[in-house]
mmCIF file of C-alpha atoms in Angstrom:
data_model
loop_
_atom_site.group_PDB
_atom_site.id
_atom_site.type_symbol
_atom_site.label_atom_id
_atom_site.label_comp_id
_atom_site.label_asym_id
_atom_site.label_seq_id
_atom_site.Cartn_x
_atom_site.Cartn_y
_atom_site.Cartn_z
ATOM 1 C CA MET A 1201 0.000 0.000 0.000
ATOM 2 C CA GLU A 1202 2.815 2.396 0.924
ATOM 3 C CA SER A 1203 4.583 1.858 -2.394
ATOM 4 C CA ALA A 1204 1.304 2.731 -4.136
ATOM 5 C CA GLU A 1205 1.171 6.178 -2.498
ATOM 6 C CA LYS A 1206 1.701 8.835 -5.153
ATOM 7 C CA ILE A 1207 1.785 12.626 -5.173
ATOM 8 C CA THR A 1208 1.821 15.086 -8.058
ATOM 9 C CA GLY A 1209 4.428 17.659 -9.052
ATOM 10 C CA THR A 1210 2.146 20.462 -7.878
ATOM 11 C CA GLN A 1211 1.749 18.799 -4.489
ATOM 12 C CA VAL A 1212 5.532 18.431 -4.157
ATOM 13 C CA SER A 1213 5.976 22.110 -4.990
ATOM 14 C CA LEU A 1214 3.422 23.113 -2.343
ATOM 15 C CA LEU A 1215 4.870 20.685 0.231
ATOM 16 C CA ILE A 1216 8.317 22.234 -0.145
ATOM 17 C CA PHE A 1217 6.818 25.711 0.066
ATOM 18 C CA SER A 1218 5.010 24.906 3.338
ATOM 19 C CA PHE A 1219 8.092 23.134 4.681
ATOM 20 C CA VAL A 1220 10.477 26.034 4.108
ATOM 21 C CA ALA A 1221 8.553 29.312 3.775
ATOM 22 C CA PRO A 1222 6.873 29.993 7.173
ATOM 23 C CA THR A 1223 10.057 29.496 9.212
ATOM 24 C CA VAL A 1224 12.166 31.437 6.717
ATOM 25 C CA ILE A 1225 9.764 34.384 6.607
ATOM 26 C CA LEU A 1226 8.993 34.650 10.343
ATOM 27 C CA VAL A 1227 12.431 33.924 11.840
ATOM 28 C CA ILE A 1228 15.286 34.360 9.354
ATOM 29 C CA PRO A 1229 15.033 38.122 8.538
ATOM 30 C CA GLY A 1230 16.394 39.008 11.986
ATOM 31 C CA LEU A 1231 19.385 36.696 11.535
ATOM 32 C CA MET A 1232 20.077 38.052 8.040
ATOM 33 C CA SER A 1233 20.097 41.626 9.362
ATOM 34 C CA THR A 1234 22.555 40.833 12.162
ATOM 35 C CA ILE A 1235 25.531 40.860 9.792
ATOM 36 C CA SER A 1236 24.278 42.415 6.554
ATOM 37 C CA LYS A 1237 22.170 45.171 8.150
ATOM 38 C CA GLN A 1238 20.291 47.220 5.486
ATOM 39 C CA ASP A 1239 21.815 45.011 2.755
ATOM 40 C CA ALA A 1240 20.122 41.889 4.136
ATOM 41 C CA TRP A 1241 17.814 41.674 1.126
ATOM 42 C CA ILE A 1242 20.824 41.146 -1.179
ATOM 43 C CA THR A 1243 21.748 37.957 0.715
ATOM 44 C CA ILE A 1244 18.816 36.217 -0.966
ATOM 45 C CA LEU A 1245 20.722 35.928 -4.274
ATOM 46 C CA PRO A 1246 23.582 33.674 -3.071
ATOM 47 C CA ALA A 1247 21.040 31.700 -1.016
ATOM 48 C CA PHE A 1248 18.949 31.207 -4.164
ATOM 49 C CA LEU A 1249 21.992 29.831 -6.022
ATOM 50 C CA ILE A 1250 22.706 27.309 -3.256
ATOM 51 C CA GLY A 1251 19.050 26.284 -3.240
ATOM 52 C CA ALA A 1252 19.229 25.742 -7.008
ATOM 53 C CA LEU A 1253 22.400 23.652 -6.634
ATOM 54 C CA THR A 1254 20.719 21.515 -3.964
ATOM 55 C CA ILE A 1255 17.765 20.895 -6.290
ATOM 56 C CA ILE A 1256 20.061 19.858 -9.159
ATOM 57 C CA VAL A 1257 22.044 17.473 -6.936
ATOM 58 C CA MET A 1258 18.976 15.797 -5.418
ATOM 59 C CA THR A 1259 17.043 15.450 -8.686
ATOM 60 C CA THR A 1260 20.111 14.073 -10.508
ATOM 61 C CA LEU A 1261 20.630 11.411 -7.840
ATOM 62 C CA SER A 1262 16.938 10.489 -7.861
ATOM 63 C CA ASN A 1263 16.923 10.188 -11.660
ATOM 64 C CA ARG A 1264 19.873 7.806 -11.480
ATOM 65 C CA TYR A 1265 18.165 5.665 -8.817
ATOM 66 C CA PRO A 1266 14.439 5.879 -9.603
ATOM 67 C CA GLY A 1267 12.003 4.857 -6.889
ATOM 68 C CA GLN A 1268 14.649 4.947 -4.150
ATOM 69 C CA SER A 1269 15.189 7.361 -1.288
ATOM 70 C CA ILE A 1270 18.627 8.745 -0.470
ATOM 71 C CA ILE A 1271 18.864 6.196 2.364
ATOM 72 C CA GLN A 1272 18.536 3.364 -0.153
ATOM 73 C CA TYR A 1273 20.811 4.549 -2.945
ATOM 74 C CA SER A 1274 23.536 5.693 -0.542
ATOM 75 C CA CYS A 1275 24.268 2.019 0.100
ATOM 76 C CA GLN A 1276 24.611 1.402 -3.644
ATOM 77 C CA ILE A 1277 26.925 4.358 -4.143
ATOM 78 C CA ILE A 1278 29.370 4.024 -1.235
ATOM 79 C CA GLY A 1279 28.766 0.432 -0.125
ATOM 80 C CA LYS A 1280 26.432 -1.314 2.306
ATOM 81 C CA TRP A 1281 27.981 -0.439 5.667
ATOM 82 C CA PRO A 1282 29.227 3.069 4.861
ATOM 83 C CA GLY A 1283 25.783 3.704 3.364
ATOM 84 C CA LYS A 1284 24.071 2.474 6.523
ATOM 85 C CA CYS A 1285 26.333 4.685 8.632
ATOM 86 C CA LEU A 1286 25.393 7.645 6.467
ATOM 87 C CA GLY A 1287 21.725 6.614 6.813
ATOM 88 C CA CYS A 1288 22.096 6.604 10.609
ATOM 89 C CA TYR A 1289 23.567 10.101 10.433
ATOM 90 C CA TYR A 1290 20.656 11.310 8.309
ATOM 91 C CA ILE A 1291 18.156 9.830 10.763
ATOM 92 C CA TYR A 1292 19.995 11.488 13.653
ATOM 93 C CA SER A 1293 19.962 14.824 11.805
ATOM 94 C CA TRP A 1294 16.215 14.569 11.126
ATOM 95 C CA VAL A 1295 15.427 13.596 14.721
ATOM 96 C CA ASN A 1296 17.514 16.524 15.946
ATOM 97 C CA PHE A 1297 15.760 18.800 13.432
ATOM 98 C CA ASP A 1298 12.390 17.494 14.627
ATOM 99 C CA PHE A 1299 13.191 18.319 18.264
ATOM 100 C CA ILE A 1300 14.330 21.827 17.323
ATOM 101 C CA ILE A 1301 11.310 22.689 15.161
ATOM 102 C CA LEU A 1302 8.855 21.403 17.758
ATOM 103 C CA ASN A 1303 10.740 23.300 20.476
ATOM 104 C CA GLN A 1304 10.702 26.431 18.311
ATOM 105 C CA HIS A 1305 6.940 26.033 17.937
ATOM 106 C CA VAL A 1306 6.511 25.713 21.707
ATOM 107 C CA GLN A 1307 8.630 28.789 22.389
ATOM 108 C CA PHE A 1308 6.800 30.833 19.736
ATOM 109 C CA ILE A 1309 3.356 29.956 21.117
ATOM 110 C CA ASN A 1310 4.525 30.536 24.710
ATOM 111 C CA THR A 1311 5.909 33.938 23.704
ATOM 112 C CA VAL A 1312 3.007 35.184 21.594
ATOM 113 C CA LEU A 1313 -0.210 33.428 22.566
ATOM 114 C CA LEU A 1314 -0.286 31.003 25.506
ATOM 115 C CA MET A 1315 2.215 32.385 27.995
ATOM 116 C CA ARG A 1316 1.180 30.195 30.949
ATOM 117 C CA THR A 1317 0.475 26.947 29.116
ATOM 118 C CA PRO A 1318 2.956 24.131 29.974
ATOM 119 C CA SER A 1319 5.359 23.366 27.156
ATOM 120 C CA ILE A 1320 4.475 19.683 27.072
ATOM 121 C CA VAL A 1321 0.807 20.480 26.379
ATOM 122 C CA ILE A 1322 1.651 22.646 23.350
ATOM 123 C CA SER A 1323 4.170 20.101 22.071
ATOM 124 C CA LEU A 1324 1.891 17.092 22.610
ATOM 125 C CA THR A 1325 -1.099 18.710 20.904
ATOM 126 C CA LEU A 1326 0.746 19.445 17.675
ATOM 127 C CA ALA A 1327 2.732 16.189 17.726
ATOM 128 C CA ILE A 1328 -0.436 14.082 17.961
ATOM 129 C CA LEU A 1329 -1.994 15.900 15.003
ATOM 130 C CA CYS A 1330 1.198 15.414 12.989
ATOM 131 C CA GLY A 1331 1.376 11.737 13.970
ATOM 132 C CA ILE A 1332 -2.186 11.196 12.734
ATOM 133 C CA ALA A 1333 -1.330 12.916 9.439
ATOM 134 C CA VAL A 1334 1.719 10.680 8.924
ATOM 135 C CA TYR A 1335 -0.278 7.568 9.719
ATOM 136 C CA MET A 1336 -2.748 8.580 7.005
ATOM 137 C CA GLY A 1337 0.150 8.652 4.528
ATOM 138 C CA ILE A 1338 2.029 11.084 2.316
ATOM 139 C CA GLU A 1339 -0.958 11.393 -0.043
ATOM 140 C CA ALA A 1340 -3.132 12.660 2.801
ATOM 141 C CA ILE A 1341 -0.421 15.093 3.951
ATOM 142 C CA ALA A 1342 -0.067 16.432 0.404
ATOM 143 C CA ARG A 1343 -3.829 16.913 -0.003
ATOM 144 C CA VAL A 1344 -4.187 18.738 3.306
ATOM 145 C CA ASN A 1345 -1.233 20.906 2.399
ATOM 146 C CA GLU A 1346 -2.855 22.011 -0.867
ATOM 147 C CA SER A 1347 -5.417 23.934 1.189
ATOM 148 C CA LEU A 1348 -3.047 25.052 3.955
ATOM 149 C CA SER A 1349 -0.358 26.412 1.618
ATOM 150 C CA LEU A 1350 -2.897 28.526 -0.260
ATOM 151 C CA LEU A 1351 -4.296 29.775 3.063
ATOM 152 C CA ILE A 1352 -0.773 30.736 4.182
ATOM 153 C CA LEU A 1353 -0.374 32.797 1.012
ATOM 154 C CA VAL A 1354 -3.794 34.433 1.460
ATOM 155 C CA LEU A 1355 -2.912 35.443 5.036
ATOM 156 C CA LEU A 1356 0.558 36.686 4.103
ATOM 157 C CA ILE A 1357 -0.446 39.057 1.323
ATOM 158 C CA PRO A 1358 -2.508 41.534 3.427
ATOM 159 C CA LEU A 1359 0.141 41.499 6.161
ATOM 160 C CA LEU A 1360 2.864 42.373 3.652
ATOM 161 C CA ILE A 1361 0.699 45.171 2.225
ATOM 162 C CA LEU A 1362 0.084 46.601 5.713
ATOM 163 C CA MET A 1363 3.829 46.519 6.397
ATOM 164 C CA LEU A 1364 4.360 48.961 3.524
ATOM 165 C CA THR A 1365 2.157 51.598 5.184
ATOM 166 C CA GLU A 1366 4.824 52.377 7.807
ATOM 167 C CA SER A 1367 7.912 51.942 5.631
ATOM 168 C CA ASP A 1368 10.657 54.448 4.842
ATOM 169 C CA PRO A 1369 12.777 53.616 1.746
ATOM 170 C CA GLU A 1370 15.634 55.768 3.073
ATOM 171 C CA ARG A 1371 16.420 53.012 5.615
ATOM 172 C CA LEU A 1372 17.635 50.796 2.738
ATOM 173 C CA ARG A 1373 20.549 53.173 2.145
ATOM 174 C CA PRO A 1374 23.480 53.162 1.743
ATOM 175 C CA ILE A 1375 23.629 50.034 -0.412
ATOM 176 C CA LEU A 1376 26.800 47.937 -0.032
ATOM 177 C CA SER A 1377 28.362 50.602 2.192
ATOM 178 C CA LYS A 1378 30.800 48.020 3.613
ATOM 179 C CA GLY A 1379 31.286 46.020 0.433
ATOM 180 C CA ILE A 1380 30.132 42.571 -0.571
ATOM 181 C CA VAL A 1381 31.752 40.636 2.326
ATOM 182 C CA PRO A 1382 29.004 41.307 4.946
ATOM 183 C CA VAL A 1383 26.400 40.286 2.354
ATOM 184 C CA LEU A 1384 28.150 36.974 1.730
ATOM 185 C CA GLN A 1385 28.531 36.405 5.470
ATOM 186 C CA GLY A 1386 24.860 37.184 6.104
ATOM 187 C CA SER A 1387 23.766 34.897 3.278
ATOM 188 C CA ILE A 1388 24.738 31.860 5.367
ATOM 189 C CA PHE A 1389 21.384 32.076 7.174
ATOM 190 C CA PRO A 1390 18.966 32.034 4.211
ATOM 191 C CA THR A 1391 21.322 29.593 2.464
ATOM 192 C CA ALA A 1392 21.006 27.096 5.324
ATOM 193 C CA TYR A 1393 17.220 27.130 5.017
ATOM 194 C CA LEU A 1394 16.976 27.141 1.231
ATOM 195 C CA SER A 1395 19.245 24.074 1.219
ATOM 196 C CA GLN A 1396 16.309 22.245 2.828
ATOM 197 C CA PHE A 1397 15.324 21.241 -0.725
ATOM 198 C CA PHE A 1398 17.361 18.232 0.405
ATOM 199 C CA ILE A 1399 13.913 16.877 1.354
ATOM 200 C CA LEU A 1400 13.542 15.898 -2.314
ATOM 201 C CA GLY A 1401 15.620 12.829 -1.528
ATOM 202 C CA TRP A 1402 12.531 11.397 0.185
ATOM 203 C CA LEU A 1403 9.701 12.976 -1.806
ATOM 204 C CA ILE A 1404 10.689 12.220 -5.418
ATOM 205 C CA PRO A 1405 10.225 8.417 -5.066
ATOM 206 C CA PHE A 1406 6.547 9.077 -4.270
ATOM 207 C CA MET A 1407 5.917 11.282 -7.314
ATOM 208 C CA ASN A 1408 3.670 9.907 -10.025
ATOM 209 C CA GLN A 1409 5.815 11.788 -12.569
ATOM 210 C CA PRO A 1410 9.368 12.069 -11.166
ATOM 211 C CA ASN A 1411 10.519 13.905 -14.312
ATOM 212 C CA LYS A 1412 8.558 16.955 -13.072
ATOM 213 C CA ALA A 1413 10.520 17.171 -9.802
ATOM 214 C CA THR A 1414 12.985 19.785 -11.087
ATOM 215 C CA LYS A 1415 10.284 22.104 -12.403
ATOM 216 C CA ALA A 1416 8.186 21.757 -9.226
ATOM 217 C CA SER A 1417 11.218 22.441 -7.027
ATOM 218 C CA PHE A 1418 12.281 25.555 -8.918
ATOM 219 C CA ILE A 1419 8.741 26.941 -8.721
ATOM 220 C CA SER A 1420 8.958 26.580 -4.925
ATOM 221 C CA LEU A 1421 12.433 28.107 -4.862
ATOM 222 C CA PHE A 1422 11.346 31.180 -6.848
ATOM 223 C CA THR A 1423 8.210 31.583 -4.698
ATOM 224 C CA ILE A 1424 10.040 31.289 -1.376
ATOM 225 C CA SER A 1425 12.872 33.598 -2.482
ATOM 226 C CA GLY A 1426 10.373 36.165 -3.749
ATOM 227 C CA LEU A 1427 8.360 36.083 -0.530
ATOM 228 C CA LEU A 1428 11.529 36.420 1.524
ATOM 229 C CA ALA A 1429 12.538 39.449 -0.543
ATOM 230 C CA ILE A 1430 9.184 41.216 -0.192
ATOM 231 C CA THR A 1431 9.278 40.436 3.553
ATOM 232 C CA ILE A 1432 12.790 41.555 4.444
ATOM 233 C CA ILE A 1433 12.695 44.797 2.412
ATOM 234 C CA PRO A 1434 9.602 46.258 4.209
ATOM 235 C CA LEU A 1435 11.043 45.055 7.537
ATOM 236 C CA ILE A 1436 14.203 47.068 6.998
ATOM 237 C CA MET A 1437 12.156 50.055 5.797
ATOM 238 C CA VAL A 1438 10.056 49.925 9.017
ATOM 239 C CA PHE A 1439 12.606 49.075 11.718
ATOM 240 C CA GLY A 1440 15.952 49.829 10.091
ATOM 241 C CA PRO A 1441 18.860 48.880 12.426
ATOM 242 C CA LEU A 1442 16.402 47.513 15.032
ATOM 243 C CA THR A 1443 15.544 44.536 12.776
ATOM 244 C CA LYS A 1444 18.588 42.548 13.920
ATOM 245 C CA LYS A 1445 17.528 42.848 17.589
ATOM 246 C CA LEU A 1446 14.081 41.311 17.083
ATOM 247 C CA THR A 1447 13.526 37.596 17.725
ATOM 248 C CA PHE A 1448 10.442 37.480 15.495
ATOM 249 C CA PRO A 1449 10.764 40.615 13.323
ATOM 250 C CA VAL A 1450 7.717 39.946 11.134
ATOM 251 C CA LEU A 1451 5.585 39.459 14.234
ATOM 252 C CA SER A 1452 6.938 42.705 15.676
ATOM 253 C CA VAL A 1453 6.083 44.733 12.586
ATOM 254 C CA ILE A 1454 2.609 43.210 12.459
ATOM 255 C CA GLN A 1455 2.024 44.186 16.092
ATOM 256 C CA TYR A 1456 3.325 47.675 15.341
ATOM 257 C CA VAL A 1457 1.068 48.106 12.322
ATOM 258 C CA GLY A 1458 -1.899 46.714 14.253
ATOM 259 C CA LEU A 1459 -1.485 49.263 17.024
ATOM 260 C CA LYS A 1460 -1.011 52.198 14.656
ATOM 261 C CA GLY A 1461 -3.736 51.294 12.176
ATOM 262 C CA SER A 1462 -7.402 50.440 12.200
ATOM 263 C CA PHE A 1463 -6.969 46.774 13.132
ATOM 264 C CA GLU A 1464 -6.018 45.208 16.421
ATOM 265 C CA ARG A 1465 -4.356 41.891 17.253
ATOM 266 C CA LEU A 1466 -3.120 41.233 13.724
ATOM 267 C CA GLU A 1467 -0.473 38.941 15.198
ATOM 268 C CA ALA A 1468 -3.173 36.254 15.278
ATOM 269 C CA LEU A 1469 -2.651 35.951 11.514
ATOM 270 C CA ALA A 1470 1.085 35.449 12.020
ATOM 271 C CA VAL A 1471 0.342 32.780 14.637
ATOM 272 C CA ALA A 1472 -2.011 31.035 12.191
ATOM 273 C CA ILE A 1473 0.702 31.050 9.490
ATOM 274 C CA TRP A 1474 3.242 29.731 11.968
ATOM 275 C CA VAL A 1475 1.039 26.916 13.279
ATOM 276 C CA MET A 1476 0.052 25.744 9.793
ATOM 277 C CA GLY A 1477 3.677 25.859 8.671
ATOM 278 C CA CYS A 1478 4.876 23.948 11.741
ATOM 279 C CA PHE A 1479 2.139 21.351 11.275
ATOM 280 C CA MET A 1480 3.340 20.632 7.744
ATOM 281 C CA LYS A 1481 7.034 20.835 8.653
ATOM 282 C CA ILE A 1482 6.737 18.438 11.587
ATOM 283 C CA SER A 1483 4.410 16.074 9.701
ATOM 284 C CA LEU A 1484 6.940 15.789 6.866
ATOM 285 C CA THR A 1485 9.776 15.364 9.371
ATOM 286 C CA PHE A 1486 7.900 12.543 11.140
ATOM 287 C CA PHE A 1487 7.246 10.940 7.756
ATOM 288 C CA ILE A 1488 10.913 11.136 6.725
ATOM 289 C CA ILE A 1489 12.158 9.732 10.050
ATOM 290 C CA CYS A 1490 9.726 6.798 9.923
ATOM 291 C CA LEU A 1491 10.457 6.118 6.247
ATOM 292 C CA SER A 1492 14.228 6.304 6.778
ATOM 293 C CA LEU A 1493 14.096 3.878 9.701
ATOM 294 C CA GLY A 1494 11.986 1.546 7.587
ATOM 295 C CA HIS A 1495 14.458 1.648 4.688
ATOM 296 C CA LEU A 1496 17.520 1.329 6.912
ATOM 297 C CA PHE A 1497 16.256 -1.615 8.982
ATOM 298 C CA ASN A 1498 13.998 -3.221 6.347
ATOM 299 C CA ILE A 1499 10.743 -2.519 8.199
ATOM 300 C CA LYS A 1500 7.883 -3.115 5.767
ATOM 301 C CA ARG A 1501 5.405 -0.592 7.235
ATOM 302 C CA TYR A 1502 6.908 2.754 8.183
ATOM 303 C CA LYS A 1503 3.556 3.677 9.738
ATOM 304 C CA ASP A 1504 4.221 1.222 12.592
ATOM 305 C CA LEU A 1505 6.905 3.645 13.798
ATOM 306 C CA VAL A 1506 4.641 6.689 14.016
ATOM 307 C CA ILE A 1507 3.610 6.305 17.686
ATOM 308 C CA PRO A 1508 7.132 5.842 19.149
ATOM 309 C CA ILE A 1509 8.501 8.697 17.003
ATOM 310 C CA THR A 1510 5.662 10.970 18.172
ATOM 311 C CA ILE A 1511 6.344 10.201 21.837
ATOM 312 C CA LEU A 1512 10.104 10.650 21.357
ATOM 313 C CA SER A 1513 9.520 13.994 19.638
ATOM 314 C CA VAL A 1514 7.408 15.380 22.477
ATOM 315 C CA PHE A 1515 9.952 14.588 25.175
ATOM 316 C CA GLY A 1516 12.868 15.624 22.988
ATOM 317 C CA SER A 1517 11.300 18.969 22.125
ATOM 318 C CA ILE A 1518 10.802 20.051 25.721
ATOM 319 C CA SER A 1519 14.277 18.979 26.845
ATOM 320 C CA ILE A 1520 16.593 19.974 23.962
ATOM 321 C CA PHE A 1521 16.504 23.716 24.760
ATOM 322 C CA VAL A 1522 15.299 25.420 27.915
ATOM 323 C CA ASN A 1523 15.718 29.105 27.139
ATOM 324 C CA TYR A 1524 14.705 30.349 23.684
ATOM 325 C CA SER A 1525 16.540 33.666 23.843
ATOM 326 C CA THR A 1526 19.885 32.061 24.661
ATOM 327 C CA ASP A 1527 20.125 28.345 23.833
ATOM 328 C CA LEU A 1528 18.021 28.099 20.686
ATOM 329 C CA SER A 1529 19.029 31.504 19.353
ATOM 330 C CA SER A 1530 22.686 30.587 19.839
ATOM 331 C CA TYR A 1531 22.135 27.320 17.962
ATOM 332 C CA LEU A 1532 20.381 29.045 15.048
ATOM 333 C CA ASN A 1533 23.099 31.714 14.859
ATOM 334 C CA TYR A 1534 26.271 29.671 15.216
ATOM 335 C CA THR A 1535 25.645 25.951 14.765
ATOM 336 C CA TYR A 1536 22.752 25.297 12.419
ATOM 337 C CA PRO A 1537 24.004 27.123 9.264
ATOM 338 C CA SER A 1538 27.223 25.110 8.867
ATOM 339 C CA TYR A 1539 25.547 21.911 10.080
ATOM 340 C CA ALA A 1540 22.703 22.343 7.560
ATOM 341 C CA LEU A 1541 25.044 22.995 4.637
ATOM 342 C CA LEU A 1542 27.077 19.895 5.473
ATOM 343 C CA THR A 1543 24.006 17.680 5.780
ATOM 344 C CA HIS A 1544 21.819 19.133 3.031
ATOM 345 C CA LEU A 1545 24.380 19.936 0.348
ATOM 346 C CA VAL A 1546 27.948 18.755 0.942
ATOM 347 C CA LEU A 1547 27.124 15.104 1.684
ATOM 348 C CA PRO A 1548 24.655 14.657 -1.228
ATOM 349 C CA LEU A 1549 27.114 16.460 -3.522
ATOM 350 C CA GLY A 1550 29.781 14.006 -2.348
ATOM 351 C CA LEU A 1551 27.467 11.100 -3.193
ATOM 352 C CA LEU A 1552 26.868 12.551 -6.662
ATOM 353 C CA LEU A 1553 30.598 13.019 -7.310
ATOM 354 C CA ILE A 1554 31.397 9.465 -6.156
ATOM 355 C CA ASP A 1555 28.593 8.029 -8.266
ATOM 356 C CA SER A 1556 29.686 10.014 -11.322
ATOM 357 C CA THR A 1557 33.297 8.883 -10.857
ATOM 358 C CA LYS A 1558 32.240 5.229 -10.573
ATOM 359 C CA ARG A 1559 30.103 5.466 -13.707
ATOM 360 C CA ARG A 1560 32.925 7.044 -15.719
ATOM 361 C CA TRP A 1561 35.385 4.425 -14.476
ATOM 362 C CA LYS A 1562 33.047 1.582 -15.493
ATOM 363 C CA LYS A 1563 32.629 3.110 -18.966
ATOM 364 C CA SER A 1564 36.382 3.464 -19.395
ATOM 365 C CA VAL A 1565 36.939 -0.162 -18.317
ATOM 366 C CA HIS A 1566 34.358 -1.486 -20.765
#
């Protein structure tokens, strides 16, 4: 039954959008502004190029090993045991990522909406919903996401328009006042998140037309990059140098606009975007962890792993970081960017180079 699950190119494009966009838009602008300041919007270009490279690497590998996830074809490329070791690393990285995203969700909700609600209640509520979605299968997740991703876009557009009402274009100047180096340094943050197209290594085998994976991925990449651009530019025009000091800059500008304008409590829309994005992100993460464990240890039904992974995620999310402003922020600033690039780009690129070398060697021998 699981092998019969199929999703379309459009659904893959929307899944990637929901997986990457909400976190990038609500959290990353502050990190980008820390180094690049008013030039933060320029950092999107190098990040876009890395995202494009990640797409090319993942789709090329999937085309060479149709119907297989990266866990499966890693063993064919570098050997059984090295491949299984790499598979264990990928599972560890996804479990760690799962804990962090769920913890980030808890901290966001505790900060913005439910200040006195115990962390475990917030974590458990979302984790159970995500576990149910994974148990229903990737087809069900993709269908739900078709509605949620469009709703995210519908909610974002009026917020972005309202942000322009308080903007001052003069805050974007001077452009490149300190040269290109701060821009390249600041690009590490959006680059780390746009390299999450690495998820294609698990989604392409479920596509009914895998040849459309590249097109679907680039549509998502252009959409996410465009949204990030039209988010970060108004942010800088509203807050200027203060942008880098804000934990959730988009939320802050929405609250500011809501107080100054005709509407109150507009941050509820940002919370809705965040919750829907986290639901999709965590559901896909659960799915990938369960599927990877199934492929690595030859478990026929990945859905049998949903309950233990859900329980593990809840306890991991409330114990991995205690203080958002110090522990998690420090991780996102100093550890995650290099860790993400290694996991999402360098290792798959290494697999592609090894596979290409082996293929050329076999051709030369014959």
